[in-house]
Tab-separated table of C-alpha atoms and ligand atoms in Angstrom:
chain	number	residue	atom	x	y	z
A	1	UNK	CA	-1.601	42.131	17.523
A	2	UNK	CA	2.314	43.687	17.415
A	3	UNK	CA	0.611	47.483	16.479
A	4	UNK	CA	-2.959	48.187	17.536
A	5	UNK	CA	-2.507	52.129	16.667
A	6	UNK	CA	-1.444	51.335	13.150
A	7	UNK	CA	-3.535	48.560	12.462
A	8	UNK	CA	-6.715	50.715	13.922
A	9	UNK	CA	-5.765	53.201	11.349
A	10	UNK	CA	-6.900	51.116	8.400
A	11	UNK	CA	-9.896	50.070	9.738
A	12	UNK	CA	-13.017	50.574	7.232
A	13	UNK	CA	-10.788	52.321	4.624
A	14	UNK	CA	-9.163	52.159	1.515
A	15	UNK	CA	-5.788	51.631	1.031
A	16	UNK	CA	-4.391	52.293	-2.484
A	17	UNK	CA	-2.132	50.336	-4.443
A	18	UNK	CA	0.669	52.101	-6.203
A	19	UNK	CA	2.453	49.535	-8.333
A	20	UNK	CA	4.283	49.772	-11.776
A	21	UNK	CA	6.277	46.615	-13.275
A	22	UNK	CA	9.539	46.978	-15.060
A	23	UNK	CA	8.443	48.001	-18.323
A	24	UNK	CA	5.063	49.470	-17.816
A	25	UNK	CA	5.021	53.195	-18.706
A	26	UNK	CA	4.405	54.675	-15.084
A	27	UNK	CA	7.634	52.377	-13.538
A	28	UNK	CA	9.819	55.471	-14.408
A	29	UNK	CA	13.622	53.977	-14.317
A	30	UNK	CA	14.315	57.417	-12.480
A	31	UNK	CA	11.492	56.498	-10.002
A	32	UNK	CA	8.861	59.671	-8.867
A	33	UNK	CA	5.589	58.555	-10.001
A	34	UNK	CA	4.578	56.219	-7.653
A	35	UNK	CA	4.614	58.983	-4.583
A	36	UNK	CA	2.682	61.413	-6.971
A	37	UNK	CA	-0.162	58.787	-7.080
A	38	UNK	CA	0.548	57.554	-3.202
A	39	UNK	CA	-0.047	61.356	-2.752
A	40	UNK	CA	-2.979	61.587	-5.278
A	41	UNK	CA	-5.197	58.654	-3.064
A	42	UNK	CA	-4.485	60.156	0.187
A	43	UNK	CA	-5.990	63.751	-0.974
A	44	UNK	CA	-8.721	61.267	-2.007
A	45	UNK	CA	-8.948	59.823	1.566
A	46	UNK	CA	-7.090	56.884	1.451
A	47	UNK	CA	-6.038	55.479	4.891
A	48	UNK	CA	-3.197	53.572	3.576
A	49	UNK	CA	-0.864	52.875	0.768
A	50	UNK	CA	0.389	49.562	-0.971
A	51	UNK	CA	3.403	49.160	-3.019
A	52	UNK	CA	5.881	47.123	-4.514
A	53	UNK	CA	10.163	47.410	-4.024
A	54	UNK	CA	12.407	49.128	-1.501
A	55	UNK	CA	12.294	52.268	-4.102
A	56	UNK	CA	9.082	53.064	-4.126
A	57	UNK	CA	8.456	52.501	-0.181
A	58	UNK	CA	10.885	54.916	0.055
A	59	UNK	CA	9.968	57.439	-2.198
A	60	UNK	CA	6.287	57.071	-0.992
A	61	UNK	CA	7.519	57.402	2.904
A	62	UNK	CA	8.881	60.478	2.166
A	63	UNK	CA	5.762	61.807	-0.139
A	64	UNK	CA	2.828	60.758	2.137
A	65	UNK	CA	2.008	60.515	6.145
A	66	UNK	CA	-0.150	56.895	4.984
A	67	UNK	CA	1.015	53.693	6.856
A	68	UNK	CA	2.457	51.741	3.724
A	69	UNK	CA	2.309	48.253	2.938
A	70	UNK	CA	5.733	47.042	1.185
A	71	UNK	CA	6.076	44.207	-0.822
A	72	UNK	CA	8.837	43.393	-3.107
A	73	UNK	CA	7.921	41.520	-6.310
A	74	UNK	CA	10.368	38.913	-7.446
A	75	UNK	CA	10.414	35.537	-9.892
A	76	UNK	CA	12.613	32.732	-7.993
A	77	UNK	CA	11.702	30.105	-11.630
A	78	UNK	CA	10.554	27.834	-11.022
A	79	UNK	CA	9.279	27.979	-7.769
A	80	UNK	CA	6.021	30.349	-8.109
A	81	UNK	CA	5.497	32.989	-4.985
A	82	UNK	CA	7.000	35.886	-5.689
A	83	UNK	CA	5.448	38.483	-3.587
A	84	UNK	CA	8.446	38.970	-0.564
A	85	UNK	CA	9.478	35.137	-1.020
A	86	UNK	CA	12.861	35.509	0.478
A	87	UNK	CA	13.837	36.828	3.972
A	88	UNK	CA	16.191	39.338	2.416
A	89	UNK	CA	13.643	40.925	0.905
A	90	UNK	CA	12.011	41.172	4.426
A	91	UNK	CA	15.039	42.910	5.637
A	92	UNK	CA	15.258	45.255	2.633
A	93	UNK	CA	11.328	46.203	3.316
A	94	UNK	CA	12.222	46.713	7.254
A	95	UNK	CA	15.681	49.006	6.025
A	96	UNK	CA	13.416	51.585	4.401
A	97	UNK	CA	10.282	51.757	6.751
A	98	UNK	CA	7.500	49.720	5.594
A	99	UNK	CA	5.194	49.437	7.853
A	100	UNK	CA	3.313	46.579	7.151
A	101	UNK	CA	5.104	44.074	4.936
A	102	UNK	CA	3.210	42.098	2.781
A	103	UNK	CA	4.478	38.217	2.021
A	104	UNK	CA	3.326	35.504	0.325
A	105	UNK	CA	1.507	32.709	2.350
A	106	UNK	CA	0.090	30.401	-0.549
A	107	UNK	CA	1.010	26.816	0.218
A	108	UNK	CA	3.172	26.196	-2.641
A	109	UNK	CA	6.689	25.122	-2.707
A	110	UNK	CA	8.421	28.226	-2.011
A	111	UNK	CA	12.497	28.854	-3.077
A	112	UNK	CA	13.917	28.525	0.813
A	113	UNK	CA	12.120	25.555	0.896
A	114	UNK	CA	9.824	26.816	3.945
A	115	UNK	CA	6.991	26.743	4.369
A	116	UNK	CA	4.574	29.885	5.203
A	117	UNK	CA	4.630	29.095	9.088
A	118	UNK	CA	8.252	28.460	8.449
A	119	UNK	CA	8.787	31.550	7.207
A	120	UNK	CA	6.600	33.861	9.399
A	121	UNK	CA	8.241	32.026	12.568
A	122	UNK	CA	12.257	33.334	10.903
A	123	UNK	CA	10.801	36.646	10.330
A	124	UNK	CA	9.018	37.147	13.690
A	125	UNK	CA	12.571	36.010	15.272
A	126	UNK	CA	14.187	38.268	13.583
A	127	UNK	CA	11.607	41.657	13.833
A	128	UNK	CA	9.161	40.846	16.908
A	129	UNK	CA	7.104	43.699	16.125
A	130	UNK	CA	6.655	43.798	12.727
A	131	UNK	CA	2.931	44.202	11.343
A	132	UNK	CA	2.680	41.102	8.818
A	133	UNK	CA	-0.051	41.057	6.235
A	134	UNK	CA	-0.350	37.326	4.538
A	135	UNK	CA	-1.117	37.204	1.357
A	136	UNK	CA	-3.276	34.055	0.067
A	137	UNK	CA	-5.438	32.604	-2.725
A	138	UNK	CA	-7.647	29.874	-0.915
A	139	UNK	CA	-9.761	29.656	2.691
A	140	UNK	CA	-7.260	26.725	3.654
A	141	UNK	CA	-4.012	29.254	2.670
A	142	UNK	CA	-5.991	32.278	4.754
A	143	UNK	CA	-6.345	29.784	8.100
A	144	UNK	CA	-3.551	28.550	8.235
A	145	UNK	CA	-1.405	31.659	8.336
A	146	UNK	CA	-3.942	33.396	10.331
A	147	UNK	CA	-3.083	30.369	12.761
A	148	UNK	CA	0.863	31.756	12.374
A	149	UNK	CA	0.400	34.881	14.157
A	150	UNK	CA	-0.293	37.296	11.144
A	151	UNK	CA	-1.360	40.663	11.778
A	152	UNK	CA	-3.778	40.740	8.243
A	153	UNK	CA	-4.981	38.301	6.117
A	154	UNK	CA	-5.166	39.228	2.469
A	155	UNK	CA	-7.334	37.696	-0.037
A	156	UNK	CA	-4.646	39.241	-2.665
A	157	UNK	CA	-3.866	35.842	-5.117
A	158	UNK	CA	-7.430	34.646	-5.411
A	159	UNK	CA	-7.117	34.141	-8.966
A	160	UNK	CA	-3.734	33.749	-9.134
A	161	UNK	CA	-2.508	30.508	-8.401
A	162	UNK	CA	-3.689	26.992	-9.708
A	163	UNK	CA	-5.000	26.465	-6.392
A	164	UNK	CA	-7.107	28.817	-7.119
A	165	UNK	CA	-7.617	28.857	-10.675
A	166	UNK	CA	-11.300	30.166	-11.989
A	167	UNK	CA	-11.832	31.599	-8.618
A	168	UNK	CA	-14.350	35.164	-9.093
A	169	UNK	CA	-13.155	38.494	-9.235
A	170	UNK	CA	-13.682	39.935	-7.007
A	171	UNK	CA	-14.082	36.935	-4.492
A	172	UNK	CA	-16.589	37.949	-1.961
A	173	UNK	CA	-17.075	34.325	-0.764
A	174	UNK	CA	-13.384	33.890	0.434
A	175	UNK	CA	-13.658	36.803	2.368
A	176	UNK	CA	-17.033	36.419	3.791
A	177	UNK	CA	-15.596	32.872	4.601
A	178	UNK	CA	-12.294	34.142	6.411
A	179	UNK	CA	-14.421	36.221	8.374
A	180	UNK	CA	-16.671	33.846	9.705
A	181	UNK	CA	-13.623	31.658	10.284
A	182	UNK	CA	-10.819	33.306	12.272
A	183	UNK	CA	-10.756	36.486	13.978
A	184	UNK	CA	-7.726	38.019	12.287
A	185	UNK	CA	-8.665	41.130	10.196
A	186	UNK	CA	-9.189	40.078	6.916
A	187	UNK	CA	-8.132	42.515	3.365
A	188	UNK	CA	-10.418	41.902	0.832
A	189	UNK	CA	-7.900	42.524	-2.001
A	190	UNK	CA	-7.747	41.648	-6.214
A	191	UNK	CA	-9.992	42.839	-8.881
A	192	UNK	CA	-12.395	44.729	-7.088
A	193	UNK	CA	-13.147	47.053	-9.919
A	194	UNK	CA	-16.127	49.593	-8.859
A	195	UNK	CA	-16.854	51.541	-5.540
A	196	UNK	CA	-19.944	49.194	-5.091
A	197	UNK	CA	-17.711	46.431	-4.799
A	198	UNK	CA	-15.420	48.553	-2.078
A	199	UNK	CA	-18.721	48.922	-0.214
A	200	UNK	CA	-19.698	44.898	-0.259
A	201	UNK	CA	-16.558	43.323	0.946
A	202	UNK	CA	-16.693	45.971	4.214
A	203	UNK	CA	-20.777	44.879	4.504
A	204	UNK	CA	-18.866	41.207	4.274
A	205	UNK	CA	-16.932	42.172	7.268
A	206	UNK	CA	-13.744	42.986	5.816
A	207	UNK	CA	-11.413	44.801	7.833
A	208	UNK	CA	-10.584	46.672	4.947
A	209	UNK	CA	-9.834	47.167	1.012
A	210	UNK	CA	-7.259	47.386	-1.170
A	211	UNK	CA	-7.669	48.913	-4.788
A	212	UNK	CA	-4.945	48.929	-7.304
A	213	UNK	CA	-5.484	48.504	-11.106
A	214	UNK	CA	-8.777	50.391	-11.021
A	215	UNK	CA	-7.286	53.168	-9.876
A	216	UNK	CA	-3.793	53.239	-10.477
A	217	UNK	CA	-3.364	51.347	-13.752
A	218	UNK	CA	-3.846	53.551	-16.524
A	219	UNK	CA	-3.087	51.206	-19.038
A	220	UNK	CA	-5.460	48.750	-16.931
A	221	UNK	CA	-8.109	50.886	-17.016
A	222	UNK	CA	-8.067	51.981	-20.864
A	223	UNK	CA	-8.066	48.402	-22.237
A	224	UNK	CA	-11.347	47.499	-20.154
A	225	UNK	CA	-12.775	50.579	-22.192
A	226	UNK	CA	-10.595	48.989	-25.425
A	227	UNK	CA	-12.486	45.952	-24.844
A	228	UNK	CA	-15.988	46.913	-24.252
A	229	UNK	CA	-15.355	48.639	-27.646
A	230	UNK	CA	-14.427	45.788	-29.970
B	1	LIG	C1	-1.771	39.219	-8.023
B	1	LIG	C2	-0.763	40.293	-7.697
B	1	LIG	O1	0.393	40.156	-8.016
B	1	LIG	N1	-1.221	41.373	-7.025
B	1	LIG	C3	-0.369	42.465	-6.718
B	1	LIG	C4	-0.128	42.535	-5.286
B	1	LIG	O2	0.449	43.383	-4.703
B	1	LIG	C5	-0.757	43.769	-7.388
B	1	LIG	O3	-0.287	43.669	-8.703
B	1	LIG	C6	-2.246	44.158	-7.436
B	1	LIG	O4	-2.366	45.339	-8.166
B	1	LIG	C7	-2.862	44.360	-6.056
B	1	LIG	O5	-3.017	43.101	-5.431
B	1	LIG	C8	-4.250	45.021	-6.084
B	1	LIG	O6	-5.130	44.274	-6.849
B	1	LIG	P1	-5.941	44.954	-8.053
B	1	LIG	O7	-4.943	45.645	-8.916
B	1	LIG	O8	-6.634	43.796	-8.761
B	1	LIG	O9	-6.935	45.911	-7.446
């Protein structure tokens, strides 16, 4: 474990994900909304906050006194992971204070041509200490980074990735499996939709949850009421 303090700090909670796309209404070219809702779930109680670019880690940092997950979101066509795939995006995570970074550890062919282990061994060479959460779809994905050293294993792409393709949402069996499998702390993470659902994957022995669309997707959120409507 490279940060007990920080990682005990997420125990049992919910972190919050704070994401807008290019193009979505609440990405704001001129950035600020993502630290008004990073500020909005931790008056809710949120222990920690995930989010997407060097801008918005920033911008949350400075809004917020949550431990942040960064990610950076990018498309390297045609190779498919795209959440942190490179090792500069590492470094441009690390520049602005993420704490945790977030990185994709699916087993599919990845644009430097590493693979997961690959890449977890260059980044913990170049930043010892950094917290790593690895991202997967599938109980084979979860293993074998947990194997790599990872601080958190995330159960993010279930869904996501051929691999994986059909898999339920939310996917309380691949996190009650990671649990009974390796002793890393497992994120039960994608599509959990209801408070209920929070509640189940911590009974399931996950370390803790991570809520995005449900809570910070607007637009999300008013076309499930759209479509129970039509
Ligand atoms: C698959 C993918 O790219 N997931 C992204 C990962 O950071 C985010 O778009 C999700 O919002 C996040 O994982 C939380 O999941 P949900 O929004 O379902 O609660």
């Amino acid at each position: 474990m490279t940060n007990p303090r920080l990682i005990n700090r997420l125990r049992g909670g919910l972190v919050v994900s704070c994401q807008a796309l290019p193009g979505e209404p609440l990405f704001a070219a001129g950035g600020g909304v993502m630290p008004l809702l990073a500020m909005a779930a931790e008056q809710g109680g949120a222990v920690g906050i995930r989010c997407n670019s060097a801008r918005d880690v920033l911008e949350i940092k400075a809004a917020v006194g949550l431990p942040v997950i960064g990610l950076i979101k990018n498309q390297y066509l045609p190779y498919e992971p795209y959440i942190t795939a490179t090792m500069a995006e590492v470094q441009a995570l690390v520049a602005v204070g993420a704490d945790i970074v977030a990185l994709d550890c699916t087993l599919r062919e990845r644009v430097d041509k590493l693979s997961p282990a690959g890449f977890i061994a260059q980044i913990r060479a170049a930043f010892p200490n950094l917290v790593l959460m690895a991202d997967v779809a599938t109980l084979k994905e979860g293993l074998a980074a947990a194997e790599c050293g990872v601080d958190f294993v995330g159960t993010t792409l279930s869904g996501y990735t051929p691999q994986s393709q059909g898999a339920p949402g939310p996917n309380f069996s691949l996190v009650e499996q990671l649990v009974a499998r390796t002793d890393v702390p497992i994120i039960a993470e994608g599509r959990i939709r209801t408070p209920l659902q929070a509640r189940q994957m911590i009974d399931l022995g996950a370390f803790c949850v991570v809520v995005g669309g449900a809570i910070t997707r607007p637009m999300e959120i008013t076309s499930d009421f759209v479509t129970a409507l039509a």
